[in-house]
């Protein structure tokens, strides 16, 4: 099984062909921070928080560990001055979008990130894609997707599909690092398929 | 847009899911925009999730999910056109059509957009209508050019 040997933070780790650095590290009990990773989903490489420094054949480079496959004799450093500095900046940029996310706040403490470094632009969604990918890959429902691009990119439910499947599922809710997903769902529900209990006329 | 027309465009591409963008482009050029019913039909026929169709239709600027006019007016505001007075050309077009950049008039005659370079800087300022380039524009000439479109 363990056919590839590599070194992570000075510890020799065995891994099998096709595994990512992140999986190898998690198997060896080494923690790497992640936001967009989920074990049931395909690697996405969206948040870049799991960035690590790898050295092979004499040179070092920065790679995203959740999508980088393991290689023989790879030397990985999960914490270094450079890695920490990049993670700090990523967190500060994300905190400008979602200043009160508990998950981000916890990481911010670890990396000494200042939530006020960048001007607030509270869009709340940090585009980790967990809800979109979970709905598509695990539930195969495709009730939610991304629309638009760049700074206008956002998540959007397909009202016709959401009306039939979401009320009985909601499995994506706990995945969201910012709670924006729940807000988007309530908004879609209110506009497209108000439930009887949310209609004041029906409860009277 | 009739469902038969959409089906025909899909059939032209043999209902192949990998031709999704090409199919959307064909519908866009036939109809000037992508109505919700068209997106739904494409999603059903190609067996592609509507989330993905929606993502692609909103991602590319070549697609529009809001109604567009019969004639697409593009005004170049690239550097060369800009220094040769494109903002004044834009003003005169906005006045002649009664719409601002990014809008469509109520008769669905014109949709007005600004673009950042059409690649023919020597002809600046450039006004493009339905792909036809009108070069060396002056604010006084724009109304005459637009009059030739029905």
mmCIF file of C-alpha atoms in Angstrom:
data_model
loop_
_atom_site.group_PDB
_atom_site.id
_atom_site.type_symbol
_atom_site.label_atom_id
_atom_site.label_comp_id
_atom_site.label_asym_id
_atom_site.label_seq_id
_atom_site.Cartn_x
_atom_site.Cartn_y
_atom_site.Cartn_z
ATOM 1 C CA UNK A 1 0.000 0.000 0.000
ATOM 2 C CA UNK A 2 2.635 2.508 1.083
ATOM 3 C CA UNK A 3 4.641 2.690 -2.101
ATOM 4 C CA UNK A 4 5.628 6.362 -2.042
ATOM 5 C CA UNK A 5 7.797 7.694 0.756
ATOM 6 C CA UNK A 6 7.941 11.372 1.488
ATOM 7 C CA UNK A 7 8.841 13.634 4.361
ATOM 8 C CA UNK A 8 6.348 16.025 5.958
ATOM 9 C CA UNK A 9 7.644 18.382 8.666
ATOM 10 C CA UNK A 10 10.613 16.097 9.237
ATOM 11 C CA UNK A 11 8.462 12.982 9.671
ATOM 12 C CA UNK A 12 8.740 10.141 7.175
ATOM 13 C CA UNK A 13 5.319 9.415 5.761
ATOM 14 C CA UNK A 14 4.153 6.626 3.489
ATOM 15 C CA UNK A 15 1.494 7.243 0.877
ATOM 16 C CA UNK A 16 0.004 5.474 -2.096
ATOM 17 C CA UNK A 17 0.014 6.600 -5.694
ATOM 18 C CA UNK A 18 -2.567 9.257 -6.489
ATOM 19 C CA UNK A 19 -2.925 10.603 -2.940
ATOM 20 C CA UNK A 20 -2.550 14.305 -2.326
ATOM 21 C CA UNK A 21 -0.087 15.835 0.119
ATOM 22 C CA UNK A 22 -3.039 16.866 2.286
ATOM 23 C CA UNK A 23 -4.342 13.287 2.525
ATOM 24 C CA UNK A 24 -0.883 11.943 3.308
ATOM 25 C CA UNK A 25 -0.457 14.556 6.049
ATOM 26 C CA UNK A 26 -3.886 13.835 7.541
ATOM 27 C CA UNK A 27 -3.141 10.098 7.577
ATOM 28 C CA UNK A 28 0.065 10.834 9.507
ATOM 29 C CA UNK A 29 -1.785 13.062 11.963
ATOM 30 C CA UNK A 30 -0.261 16.284 10.695
ATOM 31 C CA UNK A 31 -2.840 19.034 10.454
ATOM 32 C CA UNK A 32 -2.989 21.476 7.567
ATOM 33 C CA UNK A 33 -5.670 24.198 7.688
ATOM 34 C CA UNK A 34 -8.367 23.949 4.998
ATOM 35 C CA UNK A 35 -11.606 25.726 4.181
ATOM 36 C CA UNK A 36 -12.777 24.287 0.852
ATOM 37 C CA UNK A 37 -11.696 20.679 1.472
ATOM 38 C CA UNK A 38 -14.211 17.937 2.227
ATOM 39 C CA UNK A 39 -13.327 14.275 2.294
ATOM 40 C CA UNK A 40 -16.410 13.229 0.314
ATOM 41 C CA UNK A 41 -15.722 15.733 -2.472
ATOM 42 C CA UNK A 42 -13.255 16.011 -5.299
ATOM 43 C CA UNK A 43 -10.299 18.309 -4.500
ATOM 44 C CA UNK A 44 -11.173 21.874 -5.468
ATOM 45 C CA UNK A 45 -8.128 24.036 -4.642
ATOM 46 C CA UNK A 46 -10.343 27.067 -4.145
ATOM 47 C CA UNK A 47 -9.338 28.639 -0.841
ATOM 48 C CA UNK A 48 -5.543 28.135 -1.126
ATOM 49 C CA UNK A 49 -5.275 28.023 2.662
ATOM 50 C CA UNK A 50 -3.672 24.566 2.609
ATOM 51 C CA UNK A 51 -0.616 25.974 0.803
ATOM 52 C CA UNK A 52 2.686 24.266 1.736
ATOM 53 C CA UNK A 53 6.302 24.511 0.743
ATOM 54 C CA UNK A 54 7.717 21.504 -1.106
ATOM 55 C CA UNK A 55 11.327 20.752 -1.952
ATOM 56 C CA UNK A 56 12.231 18.287 -4.617
ATOM 57 C CA UNK A 57 15.344 17.988 -6.753
ATOM 58 C CA UNK A 58 17.012 20.890 -5.000
ATOM 59 C CA UNK A 59 14.430 23.623 -5.392
ATOM 60 C CA UNK A 60 11.503 24.700 -3.217
ATOM 61 C CA UNK A 61 8.137 25.851 -4.405
ATOM 62 C CA UNK A 62 4.754 26.701 -2.965
ATOM 63 C CA UNK A 63 1.942 24.315 -3.840
ATOM 64 C CA UNK A 64 -1.643 23.797 -2.742
ATOM 65 C CA UNK A 65 -1.547 20.551 -0.803
ATOM 66 C CA UNK A 66 -5.179 19.505 -1.427
ATOM 67 C CA UNK A 67 -4.583 19.117 -5.177
ATOM 68 C CA UNK A 68 -0.843 18.311 -5.316
ATOM 69 C CA UNK A 69 -0.160 14.583 -5.726
ATOM 70 C CA UNK A 70 2.495 12.960 -3.564
ATOM 71 C CA UNK A 71 5.874 12.253 -5.111
ATOM 72 C CA UNK A 72 8.744 10.011 -4.051
ATOM 73 C CA UNK A 73 11.274 11.741 -1.762
ATOM 74 C CA UNK A 74 9.239 14.957 -1.608
ATOM 75 C CA UNK A 75 10.160 17.144 1.378
ATOM 76 C CA UNK A 76 7.137 19.095 2.601
ATOM 77 C CA UNK A 77 7.033 21.886 5.155
ATOM 78 C CA UNK A 78 3.536 22.714 6.348
ATOM 79 C CA UNK A 79 4.635 25.688 8.471
ATOM 80 C CA UNK A 80 7.338 28.138 7.507
ATOM 81 C CA UNK A 81 7.662 31.883 7.673
ATOM 82 C CA UNK A 82 6.620 32.182 4.040
ATOM 83 C CA UNK A 83 3.678 29.774 4.315
ATOM 84 C CA UNK A 84 2.416 31.463 7.469
ATOM 85 C CA UNK A 85 2.653 34.892 5.854
ATOM 86 C CA UNK A 86 0.631 33.750 2.829
ATOM 87 C CA UNK A 87 -2.004 32.054 4.991
ATOM 88 C CA UNK A 88 -2.264 35.225 7.082
ATOM 89 C CA UNK A 89 -2.924 37.338 3.983
ATOM 90 C CA UNK A 90 -5.459 34.850 2.585
ATOM 91 C CA UNK A 91 -7.313 34.941 5.897
ATOM 92 C CA UNK A 92 -7.228 38.725 6.038
ATOM 93 C CA UNK A 93 -8.661 38.951 2.511
ATOM 94 C CA UNK A 94 -11.402 36.445 3.359
ATOM 95 C CA UNK A 95 -12.173 38.238 6.631
ATOM 96 C CA UNK A 96 -12.931 41.378 4.621
ATOM 97 C CA UNK A 97 -15.803 39.389 3.102
ATOM 98 C CA UNK A 98 -16.953 37.453 6.152
ATOM 99 C CA UNK A 99 -15.650 39.202 9.306
ATOM 100 C CA UNK A 100 -17.747 37.149 11.740
ATOM 101 C CA UNK A 101 -17.255 33.643 10.423
ATOM 102 C CA UNK A 102 -16.339 31.447 13.418
ATOM 103 C CA UNK A 103 -14.115 29.208 11.302
ATOM 104 C CA UNK A 104 -12.188 32.150 9.864
ATOM 105 C CA UNK A 105 -11.873 33.752 13.292
ATOM 106 C CA UNK A 106 -10.376 30.558 14.698
ATOM 107 C CA UNK A 107 -7.777 30.369 11.926
ATOM 108 C CA UNK A 108 -7.143 34.107 12.233
ATOM 109 C CA UNK A 109 -6.096 33.573 15.831
ATOM 110 C CA UNK A 110 -3.635 30.827 14.818
ATOM 111 C CA UNK A 111 -2.047 32.952 12.112
ATOM 112 C CA UNK A 112 -2.330 36.312 13.817
ATOM 113 C CA UNK A 113 -4.479 37.688 10.994
ATOM 114 C CA UNK A 114 -5.953 41.157 11.425
ATOM 115 C CA UNK A 115 -9.609 41.185 10.347
ATOM 116 C CA UNK A 116 -9.477 44.936 9.799
ATOM 117 C CA UNK A 117 -6.448 44.978 7.527
ATOM 118 C CA UNK A 118 -8.522 45.286 4.346
ATOM 119 C CA UNK A 119 -11.563 47.441 3.832
ATOM 120 C CA UNK A 120 -14.768 45.558 4.606
ATOM 121 C CA UNK A 121 -16.625 44.257 1.592
ATOM 122 C CA UNK A 122 -19.107 42.013 3.323
ATOM 123 C CA UNK A 123 -20.339 39.634 0.636
ATOM 124 C CA UNK A 124 -20.299 36.838 3.257
ATOM 125 C CA UNK A 125 -19.754 34.094 0.671
ATOM 126 C CA UNK A 126 -16.082 33.148 0.352
ATOM 127 C CA UNK A 127 -16.645 30.932 -2.723
ATOM 128 C CA UNK A 128 -15.351 27.761 -1.087
ATOM 129 C CA UNK A 129 -17.860 25.912 -3.276
ATOM 130 C CA UNK A 130 -18.697 23.359 -0.551
ATOM 131 C CA UNK A 131 -22.461 23.748 -0.968
ATOM 132 C CA UNK A 132 -22.296 23.724 -4.770
ATOM 133 C CA UNK A 133 -20.023 20.702 -4.934
ATOM 134 C CA UNK A 134 -21.792 18.753 -2.173
ATOM 135 C CA UNK A 135 -25.129 19.227 -3.920
ATOM 136 C CA UNK A 136 -23.688 18.142 -7.265
ATOM 137 C CA UNK A 137 -21.308 15.358 -6.225
ATOM 138 C CA UNK A 138 -22.881 13.763 -3.164
ATOM 139 C CA UNK A 139 -26.601 14.536 -3.491
ATOM 140 C CA UNK A 140 -26.601 14.721 -7.312
ATOM 141 C CA UNK A 141 -29.387 17.279 -6.974
ATOM 142 C CA UNK A 142 -27.724 20.349 -8.505
ATOM 143 C CA UNK A 143 -30.043 22.675 -6.655
ATOM 144 C CA UNK A 144 -27.372 25.323 -6.150
ATOM 145 C CA UNK A 145 -24.644 26.673 -8.411
ATOM 146 C CA UNK A 146 -22.374 29.598 -9.052
ATOM 147 C CA UNK A 147 -23.485 32.483 -11.256
ATOM 148 C CA UNK A 148 -21.491 35.319 -12.834
ATOM 149 C CA UNK A 149 -17.750 35.665 -12.376
ATOM 150 C CA UNK A 150 -14.977 37.667 -10.771
ATOM 151 C CA UNK A 151 -16.106 40.077 -8.069
ATOM 152 C CA UNK A 152 -19.752 39.473 -8.960
ATOM 153 C CA UNK A 153 -19.569 35.687 -8.602
ATOM 154 C CA UNK A 154 -22.131 34.359 -6.164
ATOM 155 C CA UNK A 155 -24.047 31.238 -5.212
ATOM 156 C CA UNK A 156 -27.579 30.889 -6.478
ATOM 157 C CA UNK A 157 -30.273 28.292 -5.931
ATOM 158 C CA UNK A 158 -32.314 27.069 -8.895
ATOM 159 C CA UNK A 159 -35.752 27.824 -7.414
ATOM 160 C CA UNK A 160 -37.602 25.021 -9.277
ATOM 161 C CA UNK A 161 -35.185 22.373 -8.008
ATOM 162 C CA UNK A 162 -34.712 23.890 -4.557
ATOM 163 C CA UNK A 163 -38.485 23.911 -4.023
ATOM 164 C CA UNK A 164 -38.674 20.140 -4.417
ATOM 165 C CA UNK A 165 -35.489 18.857 -2.754
ATOM 166 C CA UNK A 166 -34.012 21.369 -0.298
ATOM 167 C CA UNK A 167 -36.541 21.269 2.549
ATOM 168 C CA UNK A 168 -35.919 17.561 3.060
ATOM 169 C CA UNK A 169 -32.131 17.766 2.790
ATOM 170 C CA UNK A 170 -30.304 20.901 3.981
ATOM 171 C CA UNK A 171 -27.165 18.779 4.381
ATOM 172 C CA UNK A 172 -25.067 21.585 2.905
ATOM 173 C CA UNK A 173 -26.021 24.023 5.686
ATOM 174 C CA UNK A 174 -23.456 22.836 8.263
ATOM 175 C CA UNK A 175 -20.703 22.878 5.613
ATOM 176 C CA UNK A 176 -20.898 26.624 5.026
ATOM 177 C CA UNK A 177 -18.082 28.435 6.852
ATOM 178 C CA UNK A 178 -19.968 31.735 6.927
ATOM 179 C CA UNK A 179 -23.743 30.990 7.201
ATOM 180 C CA UNK A 180 -24.310 32.921 3.981
ATOM 181 C CA UNK A 181 -25.738 29.772 2.411
ATOM 182 C CA UNK A 182 -28.612 29.691 4.890
ATOM 183 C CA UNK A 183 -29.351 33.345 4.152
ATOM 184 C CA UNK A 184 -29.354 32.663 0.404
ATOM 185 C CA UNK A 185 -31.704 29.741 0.932
ATOM 186 C CA UNK A 186 -34.162 31.708 3.063
ATOM 187 C CA UNK A 187 -34.162 34.458 0.443
ATOM 188 C CA UNK A 188 -34.822 32.000 -2.391
ATOM 189 C CA UNK A 189 -37.522 30.308 -0.346
ATOM 190 C CA UNK A 190 -39.251 33.580 0.469
ATOM 191 C CA UNK A 191 -39.227 34.660 -3.176
ATOM 192 C CA UNK A 192 -39.914 31.419 -4.977
ATOM 193 C CA UNK A 193 -41.611 28.863 -2.736
ATOM 194 C CA UNK A 194 -42.881 30.357 0.535
ATOM 195 C CA UNK A 195 -43.708 27.543 2.945
ATOM 196 C CA UNK A 196 -47.055 27.466 4.725
ATOM 197 C CA UNK A 197 -45.456 28.060 8.134
ATOM 198 C CA UNK A 198 -43.726 31.271 6.957
ATOM 199 C CA UNK A 199 -46.977 32.678 5.587
ATOM 200 C CA UNK A 200 -48.593 34.786 8.353
ATOM 201 C CA UNK A 201 -52.035 34.453 6.755
ATOM 202 C CA UNK A 202 -51.903 30.667 6.963
ATOM 203 C CA UNK A 203 -51.050 30.499 10.660
ATOM 204 C CA UNK A 204 -53.871 32.731 11.800
ATOM 205 C CA UNK B 1 -38.263 31.944 -28.952
ATOM 206 C CA UNK B 2 -40.054 28.787 -30.118
ATOM 207 C CA UNK B 3 -39.055 25.473 -28.616
ATOM 208 C CA UNK B 4 -38.794 23.914 -32.113
ATOM 209 C CA UNK B 5 -36.090 26.421 -33.062
ATOM 210 C CA UNK B 6 -34.104 25.587 -29.914
ATOM 211 C CA UNK B 7 -34.512 21.862 -30.587
ATOM 212 C CA UNK B 8 -33.286 22.366 -34.127
ATOM 213 C CA UNK B 9 -30.153 24.186 -32.925
ATOM 214 C CA UNK B 10 -29.516 21.378 -30.422
ATOM 215 C CA UNK B 11 -30.021 18.771 -33.178
ATOM 216 C CA UNK B 12 -27.532 20.632 -35.391
ATOM 217 C CA UNK B 13 -24.969 19.788 -32.718
ATOM 218 C CA UNK B 14 -26.291 16.199 -32.367
ATOM 219 C CA UNK B 15 -27.421 16.890 -28.795
ATOM 220 C CA UNK B 16 -23.825 16.619 -27.663
ATOM 221 C CA UNK B 17 -23.195 17.967 -24.159
ATOM 222 C CA UNK B 18 -19.685 19.073 -25.113
ATOM 223 C CA UNK B 19 -21.239 21.493 -27.628
ATOM 224 C CA UNK B 20 -23.047 23.357 -24.825
ATOM 225 C CA UNK B 21 -21.285 26.679 -25.351
ATOM 226 C CA UNK B 22 -21.684 26.468 -29.144
ATOM 227 C CA UNK B 23 -25.404 25.772 -28.748
ATOM 228 C CA UNK B 24 -25.822 28.716 -26.387
ATOM 229 C CA UNK B 25 -23.917 30.929 -28.850
ATOM 230 C CA UNK B 26 -26.248 29.843 -31.681
ATOM 231 C CA UNK B 27 -29.334 30.590 -29.593
ATOM 232 C CA UNK B 28 -27.833 33.914 -28.573
ATOM 233 C CA UNK B 29 -27.173 34.942 -32.192
ATOM 234 C CA UNK B 30 -30.652 33.774 -33.287
ATOM 235 C CA UNK B 31 -32.545 35.455 -30.473
ATOM 236 C CA UNK B 32 -30.100 38.133 -29.203
ATOM 237 C CA UNK B 33 -30.460 36.820 -25.659
ATOM 238 C CA UNK B 34 -30.977 33.594 -23.697
ATOM 239 C CA UNK B 35 -34.468 33.265 -22.220
ATOM 240 C CA UNK B 36 -35.006 31.065 -19.167
ATOM 241 C CA UNK B 37 -37.068 28.573 -21.188
ATOM 242 C CA UNK B 38 -34.216 28.168 -23.667
ATOM 243 C CA UNK B 39 -31.720 27.467 -20.868
ATOM 244 C CA UNK B 40 -34.089 24.939 -19.332
ATOM 245 C CA UNK B 41 -34.620 23.191 -22.681
ATOM 246 C CA UNK B 42 -30.867 23.023 -23.335
ATOM 247 C CA UNK B 43 -30.297 21.617 -19.855
ATOM 248 C CA UNK B 44 -32.964 18.919 -20.358
ATOM 249 C CA UNK B 45 -31.934 17.905 -23.864
ATOM 250 C CA UNK B 46 -28.177 17.765 -23.178
ATOM 251 C CA UNK B 47 -28.613 16.225 -19.751
ATOM 252 C CA UNK B 48 -26.428 18.947 -18.237
ATOM 253 C CA UNK B 49 -27.447 20.278 -14.781
ATOM 254 C CA UNK B 50 -29.186 23.647 -14.998
ATOM 255 C CA UNK B 51 -26.698 24.982 -12.429
ATOM 256 C CA UNK B 52 -23.911 24.460 -14.968
ATOM 257 C CA UNK B 53 -25.893 25.953 -17.862
ATOM 258 C CA UNK B 54 -26.659 28.955 -15.681
ATOM 259 C CA UNK B 55 -23.033 29.289 -14.587
ATOM 260 C CA UNK B 56 -21.819 29.316 -18.203
ATOM 261 C CA UNK B 57 -24.590 31.608 -19.454
ATOM 262 C CA UNK B 58 -23.718 34.180 -16.773
ATOM 263 C CA UNK B 59 -19.936 33.692 -16.992
ATOM 264 C CA UNK B 60 -19.266 34.754 -20.585
ATOM 265 C CA UNK B 61 -19.952 38.279 -21.729
ATOM 266 C CA UNK B 62 -21.021 36.943 -25.144
ATOM 267 C CA UNK B 63 -24.214 35.683 -23.481
ATOM 268 C CA UNK B 64 -27.038 37.752 -22.136
ATOM 269 C CA UNK B 65 -29.736 36.501 -19.792
ATOM 270 C CA UNK B 66 -31.662 39.762 -20.083
ATOM 271 C CA UNK B 67 -33.506 40.804 -23.262
ATOM 272 C CA UNK B 68 -31.380 42.553 -25.904
ATOM 273 C CA UNK B 69 -32.362 44.776 -28.828
ATOM 274 C CA UNK B 70 -32.216 43.864 -32.520
ATOM 275 C CA UNK B 71 -29.023 45.862 -33.032
ATOM 276 C CA UNK B 72 -25.975 45.650 -30.778
ATOM 277 C CA UNK B 73 -24.213 49.006 -30.597
ATOM 278 C CA UNK B 74 -20.666 48.930 -29.265
ATOM 279 C CA UNK B 75 -18.715 52.084 -28.570
ATOM 280 C CA UNK B 76 -14.987 51.710 -28.127
ATOM 281 C CA UNK B 77 -13.572 53.484 -25.074
ATOM 282 C CA UNK B 78 -10.062 52.066 -25.462
ATOM 283 C CA UNK B 79 -7.129 54.405 -24.982
ATOM 284 C CA UNK B 80 -6.792 55.483 -28.629
ATOM 285 C CA UNK B 81 -10.520 56.070 -29.106
ATOM 286 C CA UNK B 82 -10.723 57.728 -25.696
ATOM 287 C CA UNK B 83 -8.105 60.367 -26.517
ATOM 288 C CA UNK B 84 -9.752 60.978 -29.877
ATOM 289 C CA UNK B 85 -13.045 61.880 -28.212
ATOM 290 C CA UNK B 86 -14.956 58.614 -27.721
ATOM 291 C CA UNK B 87 -16.676 59.878 -24.541
ATOM 292 C CA UNK B 88 -18.348 62.636 -26.588
ATOM 293 C CA UNK B 89 -19.364 60.063 -29.232
ATOM 294 C CA UNK B 90 -20.874 57.980 -26.442
ATOM 295 C CA UNK B 91 -22.790 61.007 -25.145
ATOM 296 C CA UNK B 92 -24.251 61.696 -28.601
ATOM 297 C CA UNK B 93 -25.314 58.048 -29.034
ATOM 298 C CA UNK B 94 -26.905 58.021 -25.583
ATOM 299 C CA UNK B 95 -28.811 61.147 -26.545
ATOM 300 C CA UNK B 96 -29.894 59.771 -29.953
ATOM 301 C CA UNK B 97 -31.093 56.441 -28.533
ATOM 302 C CA UNK B 98 -32.279 57.627 -25.136
ATOM 303 C CA UNK B 99 -30.475 54.775 -23.355
ATOM 304 C CA UNK B 100 -27.298 54.547 -21.325
ATOM 305 C CA UNK B 101 -24.439 52.088 -21.791
ATOM 306 C CA UNK B 102 -25.584 48.606 -20.728
ATOM 307 C CA UNK B 103 -29.247 49.307 -21.433
ATOM 308 C CA UNK B 104 -31.781 48.313 -24.109
ATOM 309 C CA UNK B 105 -34.513 50.623 -25.375
ATOM 310 C CA UNK B 106 -38.221 49.862 -24.917
ATOM 311 C CA UNK B 107 -38.765 48.991 -28.615
ATOM 312 C CA UNK B 108 -35.875 46.469 -28.456
ATOM 313 C CA UNK B 109 -34.210 48.310 -31.322
ATOM 314 C CA UNK B 110 -30.789 49.053 -29.824
ATOM 315 C CA UNK B 111 -28.670 47.653 -27.010
ATOM 316 C CA UNK B 112 -25.775 49.896 -26.092
ATOM 317 C CA UNK B 113 -22.477 48.685 -24.632
ATOM 318 C CA UNK B 114 -19.070 50.221 -24.177
ATOM 319 C CA UNK B 115 -16.058 48.065 -25.028
ATOM 320 C CA UNK B 116 -12.406 48.481 -24.234
ATOM 321 C CA UNK B 117 -10.756 47.979 -27.632
ATOM 322 C CA UNK B 118 -12.016 46.718 -30.974
ATOM 323 C CA UNK B 119 -8.500 46.409 -32.368
ATOM 324 C CA UNK B 120 -8.790 49.070 -35.053
ATOM 325 C CA UNK B 121 -7.281 51.999 -33.158
ATOM 326 C CA UNK B 122 -6.279 53.844 -36.355
ATOM 327 C CA UNK B 123 -10.004 54.275 -37.101
ATOM 328 C CA UNK B 124 -10.811 55.768 -33.694
ATOM 329 C CA UNK B 125 -13.208 56.797 -32.352
ATOM 330 C CA UNK B 126 -15.019 53.636 -33.387
ATOM 331 C CA UNK B 127 -18.729 52.883 -33.300
ATOM 332 C CA UNK B 128 -19.667 49.267 -34.083
ATOM 333 C CA UNK B 129 -23.217 48.183 -34.929
ATOM 334 C CA UNK B 130 -23.947 44.447 -35.339
ATOM 335 C CA UNK B 131 -20.279 43.819 -36.077
ATOM 336 C CA UNK B 132 -20.019 46.543 -38.747
ATOM 337 C CA UNK B 133 -17.350 49.111 -37.909
ATOM 338 C CA UNK B 134 -18.014 52.799 -38.356
ATOM 339 C CA UNK B 135 -14.678 54.553 -37.956
ATOM 340 C CA UNK B 136 -13.537 58.136 -37.392
ATOM 341 C CA UNK B 137 -16.814 59.018 -35.701
ATOM 342 C CA UNK B 138 -17.750 62.502 -34.612
ATOM 343 C CA UNK B 139 -20.607 63.279 -32.226
ATOM 344 C CA UNK B 140 -22.448 64.879 -35.160
ATOM 345 C CA UNK B 141 -22.354 61.770 -37.352
ATOM 346 C CA UNK B 142 -23.630 59.151 -34.912
ATOM 347 C CA UNK B 143 -27.336 59.967 -35.276
ATOM 348 C CA UNK B 144 -27.085 59.562 -39.081
ATOM 349 C CA UNK B 145 -25.382 56.175 -38.719
ATOM 350 C CA UNK B 146 -28.020 54.926 -36.267
ATOM 351 C CA UNK B 147 -30.837 56.120 -38.564
ATOM 352 C CA UNK B 148 -29.811 53.527 -41.160
ATOM 353 C CA UNK B 149 -30.857 50.709 -38.750
ATOM 354 C CA UNK B 150 -34.479 49.687 -38.359
#
